[in-house]
mmCIF file of C-alpha atoms in Angstrom:
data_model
loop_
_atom_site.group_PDB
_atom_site.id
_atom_site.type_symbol
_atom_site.label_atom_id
_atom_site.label_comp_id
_atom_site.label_asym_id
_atom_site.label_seq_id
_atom_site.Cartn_x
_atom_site.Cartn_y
_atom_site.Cartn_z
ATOM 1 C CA UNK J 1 29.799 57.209 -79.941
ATOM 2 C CA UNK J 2 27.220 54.848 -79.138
ATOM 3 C CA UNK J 3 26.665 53.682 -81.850
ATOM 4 C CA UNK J 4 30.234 53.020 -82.893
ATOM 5 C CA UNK J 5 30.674 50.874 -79.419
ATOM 6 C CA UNK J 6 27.458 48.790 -80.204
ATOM 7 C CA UNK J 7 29.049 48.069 -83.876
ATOM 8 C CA UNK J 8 32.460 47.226 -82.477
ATOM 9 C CA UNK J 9 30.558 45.049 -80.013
ATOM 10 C CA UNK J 10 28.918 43.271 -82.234
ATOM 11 C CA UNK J 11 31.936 43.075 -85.198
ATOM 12 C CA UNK J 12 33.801 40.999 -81.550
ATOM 13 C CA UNK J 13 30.977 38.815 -80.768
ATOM 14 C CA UNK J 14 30.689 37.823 -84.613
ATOM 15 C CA UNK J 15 33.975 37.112 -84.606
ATOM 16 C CA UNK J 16 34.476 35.475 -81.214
ATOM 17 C CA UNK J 17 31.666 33.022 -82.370
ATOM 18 C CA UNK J 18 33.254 32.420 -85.812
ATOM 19 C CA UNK J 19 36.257 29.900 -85.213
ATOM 20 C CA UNK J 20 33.487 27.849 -83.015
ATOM 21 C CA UNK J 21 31.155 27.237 -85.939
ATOM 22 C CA UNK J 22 34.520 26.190 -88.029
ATOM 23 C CA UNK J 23 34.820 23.687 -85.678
ATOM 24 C CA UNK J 24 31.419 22.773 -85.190
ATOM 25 C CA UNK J 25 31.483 21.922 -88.994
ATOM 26 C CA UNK J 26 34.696 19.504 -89.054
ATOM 27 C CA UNK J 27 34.015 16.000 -87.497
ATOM 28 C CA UNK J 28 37.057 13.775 -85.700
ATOM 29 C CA UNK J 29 36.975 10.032 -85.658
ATOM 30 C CA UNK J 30 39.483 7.109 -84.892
ATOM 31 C CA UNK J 31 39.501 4.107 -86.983
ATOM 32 C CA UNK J 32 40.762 1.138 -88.012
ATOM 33 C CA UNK J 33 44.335 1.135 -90.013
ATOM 34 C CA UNK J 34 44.090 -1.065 -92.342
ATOM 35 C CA UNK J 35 47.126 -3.104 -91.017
ATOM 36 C CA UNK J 36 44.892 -3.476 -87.491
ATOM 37 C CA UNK J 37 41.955 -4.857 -89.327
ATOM 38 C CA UNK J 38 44.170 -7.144 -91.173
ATOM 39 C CA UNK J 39 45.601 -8.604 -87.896
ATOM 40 C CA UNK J 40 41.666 -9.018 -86.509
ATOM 41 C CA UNK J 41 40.832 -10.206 -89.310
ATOM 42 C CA UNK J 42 43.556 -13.252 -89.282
ATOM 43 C CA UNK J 43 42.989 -13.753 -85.879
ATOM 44 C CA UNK J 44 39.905 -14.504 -86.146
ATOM 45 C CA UNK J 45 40.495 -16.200 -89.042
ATOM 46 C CA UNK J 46 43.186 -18.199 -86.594
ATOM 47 C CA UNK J 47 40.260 -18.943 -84.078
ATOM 48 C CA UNK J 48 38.172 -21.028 -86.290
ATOM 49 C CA UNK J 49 40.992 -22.665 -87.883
ATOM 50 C CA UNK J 50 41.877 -23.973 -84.379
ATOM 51 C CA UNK J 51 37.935 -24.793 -83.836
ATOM 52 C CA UNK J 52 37.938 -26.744 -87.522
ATOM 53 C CA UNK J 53 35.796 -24.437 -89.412
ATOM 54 C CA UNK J 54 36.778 -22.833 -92.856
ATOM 55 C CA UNK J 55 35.254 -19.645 -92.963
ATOM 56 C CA UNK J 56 35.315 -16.214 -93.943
ATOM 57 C CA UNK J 57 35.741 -12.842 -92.285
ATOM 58 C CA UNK J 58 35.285 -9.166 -93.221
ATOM 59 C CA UNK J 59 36.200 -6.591 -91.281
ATOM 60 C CA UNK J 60 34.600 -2.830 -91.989
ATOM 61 C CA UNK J 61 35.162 0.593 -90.527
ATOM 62 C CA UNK J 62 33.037 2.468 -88.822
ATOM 63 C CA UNK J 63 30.530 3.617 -91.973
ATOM 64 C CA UNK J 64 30.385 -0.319 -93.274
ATOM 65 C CA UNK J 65 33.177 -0.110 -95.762
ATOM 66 C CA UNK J 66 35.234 -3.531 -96.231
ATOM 67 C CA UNK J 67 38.453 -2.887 -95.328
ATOM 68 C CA UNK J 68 39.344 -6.915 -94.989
ATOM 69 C CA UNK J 69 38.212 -9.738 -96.498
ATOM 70 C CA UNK J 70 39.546 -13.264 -95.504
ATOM 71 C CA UNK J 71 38.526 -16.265 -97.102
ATOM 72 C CA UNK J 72 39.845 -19.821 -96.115
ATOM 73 C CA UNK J 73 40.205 -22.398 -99.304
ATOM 74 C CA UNK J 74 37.655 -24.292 -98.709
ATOM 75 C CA UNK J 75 34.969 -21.912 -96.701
ATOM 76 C CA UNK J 76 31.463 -21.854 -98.912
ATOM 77 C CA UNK J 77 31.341 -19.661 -101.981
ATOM 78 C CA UNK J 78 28.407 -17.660 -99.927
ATOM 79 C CA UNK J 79 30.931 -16.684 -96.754
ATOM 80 C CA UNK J 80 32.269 -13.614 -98.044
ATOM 81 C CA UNK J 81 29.215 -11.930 -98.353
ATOM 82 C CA UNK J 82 27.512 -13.192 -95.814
ATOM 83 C CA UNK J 83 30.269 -12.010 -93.955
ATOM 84 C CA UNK J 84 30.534 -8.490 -94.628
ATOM 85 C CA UNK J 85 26.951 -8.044 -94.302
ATOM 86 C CA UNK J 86 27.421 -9.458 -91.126
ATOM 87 C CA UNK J 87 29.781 -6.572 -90.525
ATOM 88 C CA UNK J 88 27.932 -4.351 -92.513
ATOM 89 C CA UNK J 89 24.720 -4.733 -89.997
ATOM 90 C CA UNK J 90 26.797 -4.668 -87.136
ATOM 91 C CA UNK J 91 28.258 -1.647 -88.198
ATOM 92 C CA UNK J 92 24.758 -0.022 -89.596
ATOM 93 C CA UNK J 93 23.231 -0.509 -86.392
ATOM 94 C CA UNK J 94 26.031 -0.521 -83.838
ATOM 95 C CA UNK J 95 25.564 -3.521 -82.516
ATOM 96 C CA UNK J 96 25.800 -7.388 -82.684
ATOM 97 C CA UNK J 97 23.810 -9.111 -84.793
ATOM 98 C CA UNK J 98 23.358 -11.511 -82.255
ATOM 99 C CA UNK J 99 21.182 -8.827 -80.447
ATOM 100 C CA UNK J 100 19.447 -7.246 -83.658
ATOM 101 C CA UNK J 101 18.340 -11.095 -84.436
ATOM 102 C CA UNK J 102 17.032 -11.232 -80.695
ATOM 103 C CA UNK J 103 15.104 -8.260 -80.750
ATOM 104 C CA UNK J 104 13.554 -8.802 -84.608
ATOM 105 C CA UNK J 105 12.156 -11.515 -84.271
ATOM 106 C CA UNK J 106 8.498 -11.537 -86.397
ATOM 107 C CA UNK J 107 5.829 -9.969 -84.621
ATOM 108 C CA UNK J 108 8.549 -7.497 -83.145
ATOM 109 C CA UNK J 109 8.664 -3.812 -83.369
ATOM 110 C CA UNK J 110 11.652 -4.257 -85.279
ATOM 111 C CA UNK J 111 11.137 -7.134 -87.163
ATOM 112 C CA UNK J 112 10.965 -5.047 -90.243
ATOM 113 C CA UNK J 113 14.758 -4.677 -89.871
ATOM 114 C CA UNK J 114 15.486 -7.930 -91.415
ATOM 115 C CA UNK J 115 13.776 -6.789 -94.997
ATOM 116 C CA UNK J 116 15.989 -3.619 -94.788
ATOM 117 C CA UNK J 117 18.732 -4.217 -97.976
ATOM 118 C CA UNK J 118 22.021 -6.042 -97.116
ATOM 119 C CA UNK J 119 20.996 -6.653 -93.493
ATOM 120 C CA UNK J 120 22.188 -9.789 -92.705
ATOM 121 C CA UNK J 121 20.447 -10.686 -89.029
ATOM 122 C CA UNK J 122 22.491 -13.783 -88.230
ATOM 123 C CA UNK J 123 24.712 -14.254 -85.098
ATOM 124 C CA UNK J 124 28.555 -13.352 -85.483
ATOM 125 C CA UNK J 125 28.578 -9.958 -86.742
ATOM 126 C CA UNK J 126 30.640 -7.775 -83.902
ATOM 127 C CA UNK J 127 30.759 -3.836 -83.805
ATOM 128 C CA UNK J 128 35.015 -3.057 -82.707
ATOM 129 C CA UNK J 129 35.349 0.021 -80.310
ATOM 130 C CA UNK J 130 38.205 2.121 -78.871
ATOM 131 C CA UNK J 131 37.978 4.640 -75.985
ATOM 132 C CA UNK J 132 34.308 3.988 -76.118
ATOM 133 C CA UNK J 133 33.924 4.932 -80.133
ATOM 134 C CA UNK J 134 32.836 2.839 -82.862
ATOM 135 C CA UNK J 135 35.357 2.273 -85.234
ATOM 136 C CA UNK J 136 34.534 -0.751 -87.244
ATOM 137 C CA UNK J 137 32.911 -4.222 -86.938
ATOM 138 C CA UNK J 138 33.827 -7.554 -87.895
ATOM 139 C CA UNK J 139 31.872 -10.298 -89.482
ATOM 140 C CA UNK J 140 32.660 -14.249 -89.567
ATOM 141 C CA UNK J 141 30.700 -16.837 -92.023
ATOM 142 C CA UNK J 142 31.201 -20.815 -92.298
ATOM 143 C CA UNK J 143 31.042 -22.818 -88.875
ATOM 144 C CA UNK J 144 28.248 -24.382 -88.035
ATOM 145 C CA UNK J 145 26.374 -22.256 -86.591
ATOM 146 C CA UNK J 146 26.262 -18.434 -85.438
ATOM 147 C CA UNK J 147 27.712 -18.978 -82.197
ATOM 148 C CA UNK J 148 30.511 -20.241 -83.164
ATOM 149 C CA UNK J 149 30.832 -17.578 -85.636
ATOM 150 C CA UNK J 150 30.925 -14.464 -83.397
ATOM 151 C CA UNK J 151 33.362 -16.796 -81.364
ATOM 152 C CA UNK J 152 35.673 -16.908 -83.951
ATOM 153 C CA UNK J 153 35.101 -12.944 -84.232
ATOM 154 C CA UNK J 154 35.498 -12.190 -80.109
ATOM 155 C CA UNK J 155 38.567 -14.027 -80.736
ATOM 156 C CA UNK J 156 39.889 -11.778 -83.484
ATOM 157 C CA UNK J 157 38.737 -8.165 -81.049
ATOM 158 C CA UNK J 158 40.439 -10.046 -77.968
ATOM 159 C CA UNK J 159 43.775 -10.490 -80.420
ATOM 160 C CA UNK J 160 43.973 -6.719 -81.140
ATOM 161 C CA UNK J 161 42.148 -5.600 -77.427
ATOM 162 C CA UNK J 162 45.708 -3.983 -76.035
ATOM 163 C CA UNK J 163 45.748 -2.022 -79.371
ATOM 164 C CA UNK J 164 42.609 -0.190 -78.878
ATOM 165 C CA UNK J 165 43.310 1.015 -75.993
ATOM 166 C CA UNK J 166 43.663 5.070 -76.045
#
């Protein structure tokens, strides 16, 4: 009888703990619809038309895949890539290139980040999050200068900010 109990115990506990490893092995995440990264993307797009700068902007989901790539008619042949590595890094490392060009600088302990392939270290690469999840990044090549780049981007997050809300 003993016996019997212990094996019915155990036949419960097996599966009590069963439907928690199925869930354990399924991952949930929010992203970007491609009609949202599409309206960053011209909005930033928007922002440095207003500034005078031709550029071009990617916008990626949360694993670095392009989902958006703007280019304005006269923005350098080199923006679009530039771009979406932009995104790509910010992405990669989740967060802005702005900081992972601050803190790999030569001599730093992670100046070997800049050799890594398609890392593009420049400022205006912005990661996009919702509820306090990563769920994609936007990238912005052609002004003058990197600043004015991730402006342009800030500007295209800010434009879709009420929509990430959750």
């Amino acid at each position: 009888m003993n016996v019997r109990c212990l094996s019915v115990s155990i036949a419960l506990l097996i599966a009590s703990i069963c439907p928690l490893r199925a869930e354990e092995d399924l991952v949930a995440y929010k992203s970007l619809s491609p009609e949202l990264a599409l309206e960053l993307a011209r909005a930033a797009l928007g922002s440095c038309r207003t500034r005078g700068y031709q550029v071009a902007v990617a916008v990626v989901d949360r694993f670095g895949a392009t989902q958006v790539m703007l280019r304005d008619r006269f923005a350098g042949s080199h923006t679009p890539s530039t771009a979406a590595g932009k995104a790509w890094t910010a992405a990669s490392f989740k967060t802005s290139t702005t900081e992972l060009n601050a803190i790999s600088q030569p001599g730093m302990m992670q100046s070997g980040i800049r050799n890594l392939p398609g890392a593009v270290i420049i400022a205006g690469g912005l990661i996009v999050e919702a509820g306090g999840s990563l769920v994609g990044a936007v990238g912005v090549s052609g002004t003058p200068g990197g600043d004015a780049d991730e402006a342009c981007a800030r500007a295209g997050i800010d434009a879709i900010r009420d929509k990430l809300e959750f």
